[in-house]
Amino acid sequence: MFEHLFAEFASTALMIVFGVGVHCDETLKGSKYRGSGHMFAITTWSFGISVCLFIFGGVCMNPAMALCQSIVGLVPWSSLVPYVIAEMLGGIAGACMAWFIYADDFKASEFEVDPVAIRNIFSTNPTTESYNLPRNFAIEAFDTFIFLTGILCIAANVGENTMMLGIGVGLLVWAVGMGLGGVTGFAMNQARDLGPRIAYQILPIANKTDNDWKYGLLVPGIAPFVGAIAAALFTTLVLGVTF
Amino acid sequence: MFEHLFAEFASTALMIVFGVGVHCDETLKGSKYRGSGHMFAITTWSFGISVCLFIFGGVCMNPAMALCQSIVGLVPWSSLVPYVIAEMLGGIAGACMAWFIYADDFKASEFEVDPVAIRNIFSTNPTTESYNLPRNFAIEAFDTFIFLTGILCIAANVGENTMMLGIGVGLLVWAVGMGLGGVTGFAMNQARDLGPRIAYQILPIANKTDNDWKYGLLVPGIAPFVGAIAAALFTTLVLGVTF
Amino acid sequence: MFEHLFAEFASTALMIVFGVGVHCDETLKGSKYRGSGHMFAITTWSFGISVCLFIFGGVCMNPAMALCQSIVGLVPWSSLVPYVIAEMLGGIAGACMAWFIYADDFKASEFEVDPVAIRNIFSTNPTTESYNLPRNFAIEAFDTFIFLTGILCIAANVGENTMMLGIGVGLLVWAVGMGLGGVTGFAMNQARDLGPRIAYQILPIANKTDNDWKYGLLVPGIAPFVGAIAAALFTTLVLGVTF
Amino acid sequence: MFEHLFAEFASTALMIVFGVGVHCDETLKGSKYRGSGHMFAITTWSFGISVCLFIFGGVCMNPAMALCQSIVGLVPWSSLVPYVIAEMLGGIAGACMAWFIYADDFKASEFEVDPVAIRNIFSTNPTTESYNLPRNFAIEAFDTFIFLTGILCIAANVGENTMMLGIGVGLLVWAVGMGLGGVTGFAMNQARDLGPRIAYQILPIANKTDNDWKYGLLVPGIAPFVGAIAAALFTTLVLGVTF
């Protein structure tokens, strides 16, 4: 059990170091790769997740996925809450680590980079035009449904082949991120959104903007669980995948 | 039979959610990834198709492919018309889903984004300079011929390895889309072009432009069938692939 | 024998349709993907070659590779000259096909696009600053040496796995093209350079510029054979690969 | 033994030809792919390393990796110093080869391109804003820890499958480079940084700037060994990987 919890913590932290790290890279003054664009960032999220799977094997790294795997029987129900806690702590720790790496660039960006852009390094938030809580909720539920269904099917296809699991999930994040992420920024994972959102709240960053907890708790906080339940039911009952 | 029809419907819908979704992303005011460019978009089409294959296995997602597989004996002739109907409905449903996801950005883009660019989110259409029906017809037939020949050969190479099928087809779409798509936009599939073209016709989008049904029915409507017949004959008779 | 010659002709033609096609795409007025950049173009060359290998298996598509494989014993010496002829004809045919696809955009680009840029759609040529025949010769010999050594090692690693052959070679072209191609444009193949160079000479393109046959015959014409001999010797005698 | 040393020398040199080559490509006046951006460059480093592994199998190409593999028992301790020397010589030789390829473009860039940009073709150096030796040291140690842990786990996953080793490591470099490289430029390897830094010192390049040996020796010179020890201990003692 401890081994599993450590793997969930460490893999989630590593995923967030890559993902929040690339948004630091893209956004902050003083970073070498500033302005490298969305394909650069989404590629890092995608294959950063591949790397986590290469290292830690079939981890969840995601409370919604932990729920989904509990429903289909891959994770014991008694492990669900501990997994969620380990993942949330991993999300916070990873965001703090990314902040530490780029701390001098955060300093250089104070009052020079839009505070909303700095907040968005950490958490997912729609643009003003796209801000619509019911629709954003539906999108996050749908994106998570596709994402987790994809992972379950890939896992069923690859068996014990950890490398193909990582590669398949990386390609899945490419497609989901670029194709479905333009409104909400494809959180699909409480540890990915709320973990770094908490980190933004507590880290010593100057000139902070509103952290929008209402959005955070309602949309990336709850919608992924809806998608997770749908993915578990769809994969087992409709697609007939067995685990 | 119902299972196959459902798989054709759902996989085609998912492919179109990714593909029309990324064009929303790229084009609409208010999207987070606006202006991310053609490599971003074609990568999404490519590996979105990979994901559909990871989830649904060896589906056609394409009336031209269904015809091609009927000719080579992989799909029973009696299934052809039902497959085509399921795929067309999937194409319409996927485009409506993508519109729903980006509905607030469609609203924000009314009278701010070129109506031709908005139409081109849905369907494939040449630029003014490239508009030439006989040549466009020949290109779509040729592109489809290469595309379906490639898929048939990949399928023959990979056997039951669904992951390699998806990865191989994703790489194929990368090459075909970027190398051969600059004139017609590589429809190669009636469900991909006419499905979203119907959706554009019926969805509540303000300030619509001409939907160019003449082009749609002649070029992406008919030419892919010509390419499909050529691919079936070439693969079996010239390359000697057996299924 | 006829089957092999047909495969060499058709695969080389297809590779050139992708590769010359993407340069049309990138360069010509009226193309949908104009200005998409070098990563877009090199990705198309890379995975276009993967597709040719998926479809046609272990073809050479390259006179330098045919020589190299004759030296290591994979191609009979009696086949070498017929292979080279089939590949050169394929290179010419593929470039003509790409021109046909983009013919309306060639028309729209007459007197609007730099004639040197239009010539460079077809053949590889250094910039003015990099024009230095002895160095260009050494670079093309070196690039070809790395390229063919890489392919031979990949082929030895993958055995009968055609999909991994294609994927490995695609990744190799990514690295060689982007890392080593900035001076000469990584021809590494007479059929890739001289075939389209002949096509540029004979096609009805207005406002042509000098086709620089001196460069074409000396550098991409001869240097790849030097690299091919080096690759054959290095792979067998130094690396000890057996076929 | 000689074979291993040759493989370390040649693979490191080839990796540096790709990597320093792509920075020449990106930076110098007269290069065809100038200004192609960071994704272009990091993709070349990533899959250039894949190619080295395809050709030379499981080489270290990195003194930090050689130390790490000595600790876990994959490289005999008696080989460590010879490996390091072979890799450093490979790093110098590869950088000289890349300089030779782009020598005319170096000439054209004299007094036209920022000398700091030219120096950074060779070695990794932070921006002014990010220059902070203790933090840079910690980052390089952390990046190397993630990088080497990833490679060891990939190696354990793939067994004798050299192609999957290369592909997995390529994807790992994509994620590490883009997500974690924005401050220090992800050296993680003495042969990659100090080898080309020596080459910059001795090559006939006009208008050189300060080569910052203090940074080079302290950060990319020492920190990767700290990361290497951490990776060896973490992989064996925490993850329980056996070799």
Short mmCIF file of N, CA, C and O in Angstrom, two decimals, chain A residues 3 6 10 14 17-22 25 29-34 36 39-41 43-44 47-51 53-56 97 99-105 108 161-164 167 174, chain D residues 38-39 42 120 124-127 129-132 135-136 138-139 142-143 146 149-150 153-154 157-158 164 167-169 171-172 174-186 234 238-239:
data_model
loop_
_atom_site.label_atom_id
_atom_site.label_comp_id
_atom_site.label_asym_id
_atom_site.label_seq_id
_atom_site.Cartn_x
_atom_site.Cartn_y
_atom_site.Cartn_z
N GLU A 3 3.84 1.61 -0.99
CA GLU A 3 4.49 1.73 -2.30
C GLU A 3 3.57 2.36 -3.34
O GLU A 3 3.98 3.20 -4.13
N PHE A 6 3.17 6.05 -2.54
CA PHE A 6 4.37 6.80 -2.93
C PHE A 6 4.40 6.97 -4.46
O PHE A 6 4.72 8.06 -4.96
N ALA A 10 4.56 10.54 -6.22
CA ALA A 10 5.75 10.94 -6.98
C ALA A 10 5.45 11.09 -8.46
O ALA A 10 5.96 12.02 -9.11
N LEU A 14 5.78 14.54 -10.58
CA LEU A 14 6.65 14.65 -11.76
C LEU A 14 5.86 15.16 -12.97
O LEU A 14 6.33 16.04 -13.71
N VAL A 17 5.53 18.81 -12.49
CA VAL A 17 6.79 19.52 -12.74
C VAL A 17 6.96 19.76 -14.24
O VAL A 17 7.29 20.86 -14.68
N PHE A 18 6.73 18.72 -15.03
CA PHE A 18 6.82 18.90 -16.50
C PHE A 18 5.79 19.94 -16.98
O PHE A 18 6.11 20.83 -17.75
N GLY A 19 4.54 19.77 -16.56
CA GLY A 19 3.44 20.55 -17.14
C GLY A 19 3.42 21.99 -16.66
O GLY A 19 3.30 22.92 -17.48
N VAL A 20 3.54 22.20 -15.36
CA VAL A 20 3.63 23.58 -14.87
C VAL A 20 4.96 24.17 -15.30
O VAL A 20 5.05 25.36 -15.66
N GLY A 21 5.99 23.33 -15.35
CA GLY A 21 7.29 23.80 -15.82
C GLY A 21 7.22 24.36 -17.24
O GLY A 21 7.75 25.44 -17.52
N VAL A 22 6.54 23.67 -18.12
CA VAL A 22 6.52 24.16 -19.50
C VAL A 22 5.70 25.44 -19.59
O VAL A 22 6.00 26.30 -20.44
N ASP A 25 8.10 28.10 -18.59
CA ASP A 25 8.98 28.23 -19.74
C ASP A 25 8.39 29.13 -20.83
O ASP A 25 9.08 29.98 -21.41
N LYS A 29 9.29 35.97 -18.16
CA LYS A 29 10.45 36.73 -18.62
C LYS A 29 11.72 36.07 -18.09
O LYS A 29 11.81 35.74 -16.91
N GLY A 30 12.69 35.87 -18.94
CA GLY A 30 13.95 35.27 -18.52
C GLY A 30 14.07 33.80 -18.85
O GLY A 30 15.16 33.24 -18.81
N SER A 31 12.94 33.17 -19.18
CA SER A 31 13.03 31.77 -19.61
C SER A 31 13.60 31.70 -21.03
O SER A 31 13.34 32.58 -21.85
N LYS A 32 14.34 30.63 -21.29
CA LYS A 32 14.96 30.49 -22.61
C LYS A 32 13.94 30.20 -23.71
O LYS A 32 14.21 30.46 -24.88
N TYR A 33 12.83 29.58 -23.36
CA TYR A 33 11.90 29.12 -24.40
C TYR A 33 10.60 29.91 -24.40
O TYR A 33 9.58 29.44 -24.88
N ARG A 34 10.66 31.13 -23.87
CA ARG A 34 9.46 31.97 -23.80
C ARG A 34 8.80 32.12 -25.16
O ARG A 34 9.47 32.33 -26.17
N SER A 36 7.14 29.89 -26.92
CA SER A 36 7.28 28.77 -27.86
C SER A 36 5.95 28.17 -28.31
O SER A 36 5.95 27.30 -29.18
N MET A 39 1.73 24.19 -29.09
CA MET A 39 2.13 22.83 -29.45
C MET A 39 3.31 22.38 -28.58
O MET A 39 3.36 21.22 -28.14
N PHE A 40 4.22 23.30 -28.34
CA PHE A 40 5.35 23.05 -27.43
C PHE A 40 4.84 22.64 -26.05
O PHE A 40 5.28 21.63 -25.48
N ALA A 41 3.87 23.39 -25.53
CA ALA A 41 3.37 23.11 -24.17
C ALA A 41 2.60 21.80 -24.12
O ALA A 41 2.80 20.97 -23.21
N THR A 43 2.81 19.27 -26.11
CA THR A 43 3.73 18.14 -26.32
C THR A 43 4.42 17.77 -25.01
O THR A 43 4.62 16.58 -24.72
N THR A 44 4.74 18.75 -24.21
CA THR A 44 5.40 18.47 -22.93
C THR A 44 4.45 17.77 -21.97
O THR A 44 4.82 16.77 -21.33
N PHE A 47 4.03 13.97 -23.42
CA PHE A 47 5.09 12.98 -23.28
C PHE A 47 5.73 13.05 -21.89
O PHE A 47 6.41 12.10 -21.49
N GLY A 48 5.45 14.13 -21.13
CA GLY A 48 5.75 14.10 -19.71
C GLY A 48 4.94 13.01 -19.01
O GLY A 48 5.47 12.27 -18.15
N ILE A 49 3.69 12.89 -19.38
CA ILE A 49 2.86 11.81 -18.82
C ILE A 49 3.41 10.45 -19.26
O ILE A 49 3.46 9.50 -18.47
N SER A 50 3.83 10.35 -20.52
CA SER A 50 4.47 9.10 -20.97
C SER A 50 5.64 8.73 -20.06
O SER A 50 5.78 7.56 -19.66
N VAL A 51 6.47 9.71 -19.75
CA VAL A 51 7.65 9.45 -18.93
C VAL A 51 7.24 8.96 -17.54
O VAL A 51 7.83 8.02 -16.99
N LEU A 53 4.66 7.28 -16.77
CA LEU A 53 4.24 5.88 -16.91
C LEU A 53 5.45 4.96 -17.15
O LEU A 53 5.48 3.84 -16.64
N PHE A 54 6.43 5.44 -17.93
CA PHE A 54 7.64 4.63 -18.12
C PHE A 54 8.29 4.33 -16.77
O PHE A 54 8.79 3.23 -16.53
N ILE A 55 8.34 5.35 -15.90
CA ILE A 55 9.05 5.19 -14.63
C ILE A 55 8.22 4.44 -13.59
O ILE A 55 8.72 3.53 -12.93
N PHE A 56 6.94 4.82 -13.47
CA PHE A 56 6.15 4.30 -12.36
C PHE A 56 5.14 3.22 -12.77
O PHE A 56 4.37 2.75 -11.93
N MET A 97 7.75 22.63 -6.83
CA MET A 97 9.05 22.31 -7.42
C MET A 97 9.24 23.12 -8.71
O MET A 97 10.33 23.68 -8.94
N TRP A 99 7.85 25.93 -9.44
CA TRP A 99 8.07 27.32 -9.02
C TRP A 99 9.51 27.53 -8.58
O TRP A 99 10.14 28.53 -8.93
N PHE A 100 10.03 26.57 -7.81
CA PHE A 100 11.41 26.69 -7.33
C PHE A 100 12.39 26.77 -8.51
O PHE A 100 13.32 27.58 -8.52
N ILE A 101 12.17 25.92 -9.51
CA ILE A 101 13.06 25.91 -10.67
C ILE A 101 13.06 27.27 -11.37
O ILE A 101 14.09 27.78 -11.77
N TYR A 102 11.87 27.83 -11.53
CA TYR A 102 11.73 29.08 -12.28
C TYR A 102 11.63 30.30 -11.36
O TYR A 102 11.16 31.36 -11.80
N ALA A 103 12.06 30.19 -10.09
CA ALA A 103 11.80 31.27 -9.14
C ALA A 103 12.43 32.60 -9.56
O ALA A 103 11.83 33.66 -9.38
N ASP A 104 13.62 32.55 -10.15
CA ASP A 104 14.22 33.82 -10.59
C ASP A 104 13.45 34.44 -11.74
O ASP A 104 13.40 35.66 -11.86
N ASP A 105 12.87 33.60 -12.57
CA ASP A 105 12.07 34.13 -13.67
C ASP A 105 10.72 34.65 -13.17
O ASP A 105 10.18 35.60 -13.74
N ALA A 108 11.63 38.01 -12.07
CA ALA A 108 11.84 38.93 -13.20
C ALA A 108 10.53 39.30 -13.89
O ALA A 108 10.45 40.31 -14.59
N ASN A 161 2.82 -4.24 -21.50
CA ASN A 161 3.80 -3.46 -22.24
C ASN A 161 3.76 -1.99 -21.79
O ASN A 161 3.04 -1.17 -22.36
N THR A 162 4.56 -1.68 -20.77
CA THR A 162 4.56 -0.34 -20.19
C THR A 162 4.96 0.73 -21.20
O THR A 162 4.46 1.86 -21.16
N MET A 163 5.87 0.41 -22.10
CA MET A 163 6.31 1.41 -23.07
C MET A 163 5.17 1.80 -24.00
O MET A 163 4.95 2.97 -24.28
N MET A 164 4.41 0.81 -24.49
CA MET A 164 3.29 1.13 -25.37
C MET A 164 2.18 1.84 -24.60
O MET A 164 1.46 2.67 -25.17
N ILE A 167 3.41 5.47 -24.55
CA ILE A 167 3.35 6.09 -25.87
C ILE A 167 1.89 6.34 -26.27
O ILE A 167 1.53 7.41 -26.75
N TRP A 174 -2.01 14.39 -26.67
CA TRP A 174 -1.86 15.27 -27.82
C TRP A 174 -3.22 15.57 -28.46
O TRP A 174 -3.55 16.74 -28.69
N HIS D 38 12.40 26.67 -30.82
CA HIS D 38 12.90 25.75 -29.81
C HIS D 38 12.34 24.34 -29.97
O HIS D 38 13.00 23.37 -29.63
N MET D 39 11.12 24.21 -30.46
CA MET D 39 10.59 22.86 -30.64
C MET D 39 11.40 22.11 -31.70
O MET D 39 11.69 20.92 -31.56
N ILE D 42 14.75 21.16 -29.95
CA ILE D 42 14.66 20.11 -28.94
C ILE D 42 14.25 18.78 -29.58
O ILE D 42 14.69 17.71 -29.15
N ASN D 120 26.21 30.23 -27.33
CA ASN D 120 25.16 29.31 -26.85
C ASN D 120 24.82 28.20 -27.84
O ASN D 120 24.11 27.26 -27.50
N THR D 124 25.55 25.29 -22.74
CA THR D 124 24.30 25.72 -22.11
C THR D 124 24.61 26.83 -21.12
O THR D 124 25.52 26.71 -20.31
N ASN D 125 23.84 27.90 -21.17
CA ASN D 125 24.05 29.04 -20.28
C ASN D 125 22.71 29.68 -19.97
O ASN D 125 21.89 29.84 -20.88
N PRO D 126 22.46 30.07 -18.73
CA PRO D 126 21.18 30.70 -18.41
C PRO D 126 21.10 32.11 -18.99
O PRO D 126 22.13 32.71 -19.32
N THR D 127 19.90 32.63 -19.08
CA THR D 127 19.74 34.05 -19.40
C THR D 127 20.21 34.88 -18.20
O THR D 127 20.39 34.37 -17.10
N GLU D 129 18.48 36.93 -16.45
CA GLU D 129 17.48 36.89 -15.38
C GLU D 129 17.59 35.60 -14.57
O GLU D 129 17.28 35.58 -13.38
N SER D 130 17.96 34.52 -15.22
CA SER D 130 17.96 33.20 -14.57
C SER D 130 19.32 32.84 -13.97
O SER D 130 19.48 31.76 -13.42
N TYR D 131 20.29 33.73 -14.11
CA TYR D 131 21.65 33.39 -13.67
C TYR D 131 21.72 33.41 -12.15
O TYR D 131 21.66 34.46 -11.52
N ASN D 132 21.89 32.23 -11.54
CA ASN D 132 21.87 32.10 -10.08
C ASN D 132 22.55 30.76 -9.79
O ASN D 132 21.91 29.70 -9.87
N ARG D 135 20.93 27.97 -7.50
CA ARG D 135 19.70 27.42 -8.07
C ARG D 135 19.98 26.66 -9.37
O ARG D 135 19.45 25.58 -9.60
N ASN D 136 20.84 27.20 -10.22
CA ASN D 136 21.17 26.52 -11.47
C ASN D 136 21.78 25.15 -11.19
O ASN D 136 21.48 24.17 -11.88
N ALA D 138 21.17 23.30 -8.51
CA ALA D 138 20.08 22.42 -8.07
C ALA D 138 19.24 21.95 -9.25
O ALA D 138 18.83 20.77 -9.32
N ILE D 139 18.99 22.84 -10.19
CA ILE D 139 18.17 22.47 -11.36
C ILE D 139 18.88 21.40 -12.19
O ILE D 139 18.28 20.40 -12.59
N PHE D 142 18.69 18.15 -10.43
CA PHE D 142 17.33 17.60 -10.49
C PHE D 142 17.02 17.08 -11.90
O PHE D 142 16.51 15.96 -12.07
N ASP D 143 17.30 17.89 -12.91
CA ASP D 143 17.02 17.46 -14.30
C ASP D 143 17.77 16.16 -14.61
O ASP D 143 17.21 15.25 -15.24
N ILE D 146 16.06 13.18 -12.94
CA ILE D 146 14.87 12.73 -13.69
C ILE D 146 15.28 12.03 -14.98
O ILE D 146 14.76 10.96 -15.34
N THR D 149 17.06 8.61 -14.23
CA THR D 149 16.06 7.67 -13.71
C THR D 149 15.15 7.19 -14.85
O THR D 149 14.85 5.99 -14.96
N GLY D 150 14.72 8.12 -15.67
CA GLY D 150 13.88 7.76 -16.81
C GLY D 150 14.56 6.75 -17.73
O GLY D 150 13.97 5.74 -18.13
N CYS D 153 14.78 3.28 -16.14
CA CYS D 153 13.50 2.58 -16.13
C CYS D 153 13.10 2.13 -17.54
O CYS D 153 12.59 1.02 -17.73
N ILE D 154 13.35 2.98 -18.51
CA ILE D 154 13.06 2.58 -19.90
C ILE D 154 13.90 1.36 -20.26
O ILE D 154 13.39 0.38 -20.82
N ASN D 157 12.49 -1.64 -18.80
CA ASN D 157 11.24 -2.04 -19.46
C ASN D 157 11.47 -2.73 -20.79
O ASN D 157 10.72 -3.63 -21.17
N VAL D 158 12.45 -2.27 -21.56
CA VAL D 158 12.53 -2.72 -22.95
C VAL D 158 13.40 -3.95 -23.14
O VAL D 158 13.34 -4.57 -24.21
N MET D 164 12.82 0.33 -29.11
CA MET D 164 11.98 0.94 -28.09
C MET D 164 12.83 1.73 -27.10
O MET D 164 12.37 2.74 -26.55
N ILE D 167 13.33 5.06 -28.90
CA ILE D 167 12.09 5.84 -28.97
C ILE D 167 11.73 6.38 -27.59
O ILE D 167 11.38 7.55 -27.43
N GLY D 168 11.83 5.52 -26.58
CA GLY D 168 11.49 5.96 -25.23
C GLY D 168 12.38 7.09 -24.75
O GLY D 168 11.91 8.08 -24.18
N VAL D 169 13.68 6.96 -25.00
CA VAL D 169 14.61 8.02 -24.56
C VAL D 169 14.36 9.30 -25.35
O VAL D 169 14.42 10.41 -24.79
N LEU D 171 11.46 10.39 -26.45
CA LEU D 171 10.29 11.03 -25.86
C LEU D 171 10.64 11.65 -24.51
O LEU D 171 10.14 12.73 -24.15
N LEU D 172 11.49 10.97 -23.75
CA LEU D 172 11.95 11.50 -22.46
C LEU D 172 12.67 12.84 -22.64
O LEU D 172 12.44 13.79 -21.89
N TRP D 174 12.31 14.94 -25.10
CA TRP D 174 11.26 15.92 -25.43
C TRP D 174 10.68 16.53 -24.15
O TRP D 174 10.60 17.75 -24.02
N ALA D 175 10.26 15.67 -23.23
CA ALA D 175 9.58 16.16 -22.03
C ALA D 175 10.54 16.92 -21.12
O ALA D 175 10.22 18.01 -20.64
N VAL D 176 11.71 16.36 -20.87
CA VAL D 176 12.67 17.00 -19.97
C VAL D 176 13.15 18.32 -20.58
O VAL D 176 13.24 19.35 -19.89
N GLY D 177 13.46 18.30 -21.86
CA GLY D 177 13.99 19.51 -22.49
C GLY D 177 12.99 20.65 -22.48
O GLY D 177 13.31 21.77 -22.07
N MET D 178 11.75 20.37 -22.90
CA MET D 178 10.76 21.44 -23.01
C MET D 178 10.23 21.84 -21.65
O MET D 178 9.99 23.01 -21.38
N GLY D 179 10.03 20.86 -20.74
CA GLY D 179 9.40 21.18 -19.46
C GLY D 179 10.37 21.69 -18.41
O GLY D 179 10.00 22.54 -17.59
N LEU D 180 11.60 21.20 -18.44
CA LEU D 180 12.54 21.54 -17.37
C LEU D 180 13.75 22.32 -17.86
O LEU D 180 14.60 22.69 -17.05
N GLY D 181 13.83 22.59 -19.16
CA GLY D 181 15.06 23.15 -19.70
C GLY D 181 15.12 24.66 -19.80
O GLY D 181 16.15 25.21 -20.20
N GLY D 182 14.05 25.35 -19.44
CA GLY D 182 13.99 26.79 -19.73
C GLY D 182 14.94 27.65 -18.94
O GLY D 182 15.18 28.80 -19.30
N VAL D 183 15.50 27.13 -17.84
CA VAL D 183 16.44 27.94 -17.07
C VAL D 183 17.88 27.66 -17.48
O VAL D 183 18.62 28.57 -17.86
N THR D 184 18.28 26.39 -17.41
CA THR D 184 19.69 26.07 -17.65
C THR D 184 19.95 25.50 -19.04
O THR D 184 21.11 25.34 -19.43
N GLY D 185 18.91 25.15 -19.77
CA GLY D 185 19.13 24.59 -21.09
C GLY D 185 19.43 23.10 -21.08
O GLY D 185 19.97 22.57 -22.03
N PHE D 186 19.09 22.43 -19.98
CA PHE D 186 19.19 20.97 -19.83
C PHE D 186 20.48 20.35 -20.37
O PHE D 186 20.47 19.57 -21.28
N PHE D 234 17.89 6.00 -6.20
CA PHE D 234 16.43 6.00 -6.29
C PHE D 234 15.93 4.81 -7.10
O PHE D 234 14.98 4.11 -6.70
N VAL D 238 14.64 2.63 -4.14
CA VAL D 238 13.24 3.03 -3.98
C VAL D 238 12.35 2.31 -4.99
O VAL D 238 11.35 1.69 -4.61
N LEU D 239 12.70 2.38 -6.26
CA LEU D 239 11.85 1.72 -7.26
C LEU D 239 12.10 0.22 -7.31
O LEU D 239 11.28 -0.52 -7.86
#
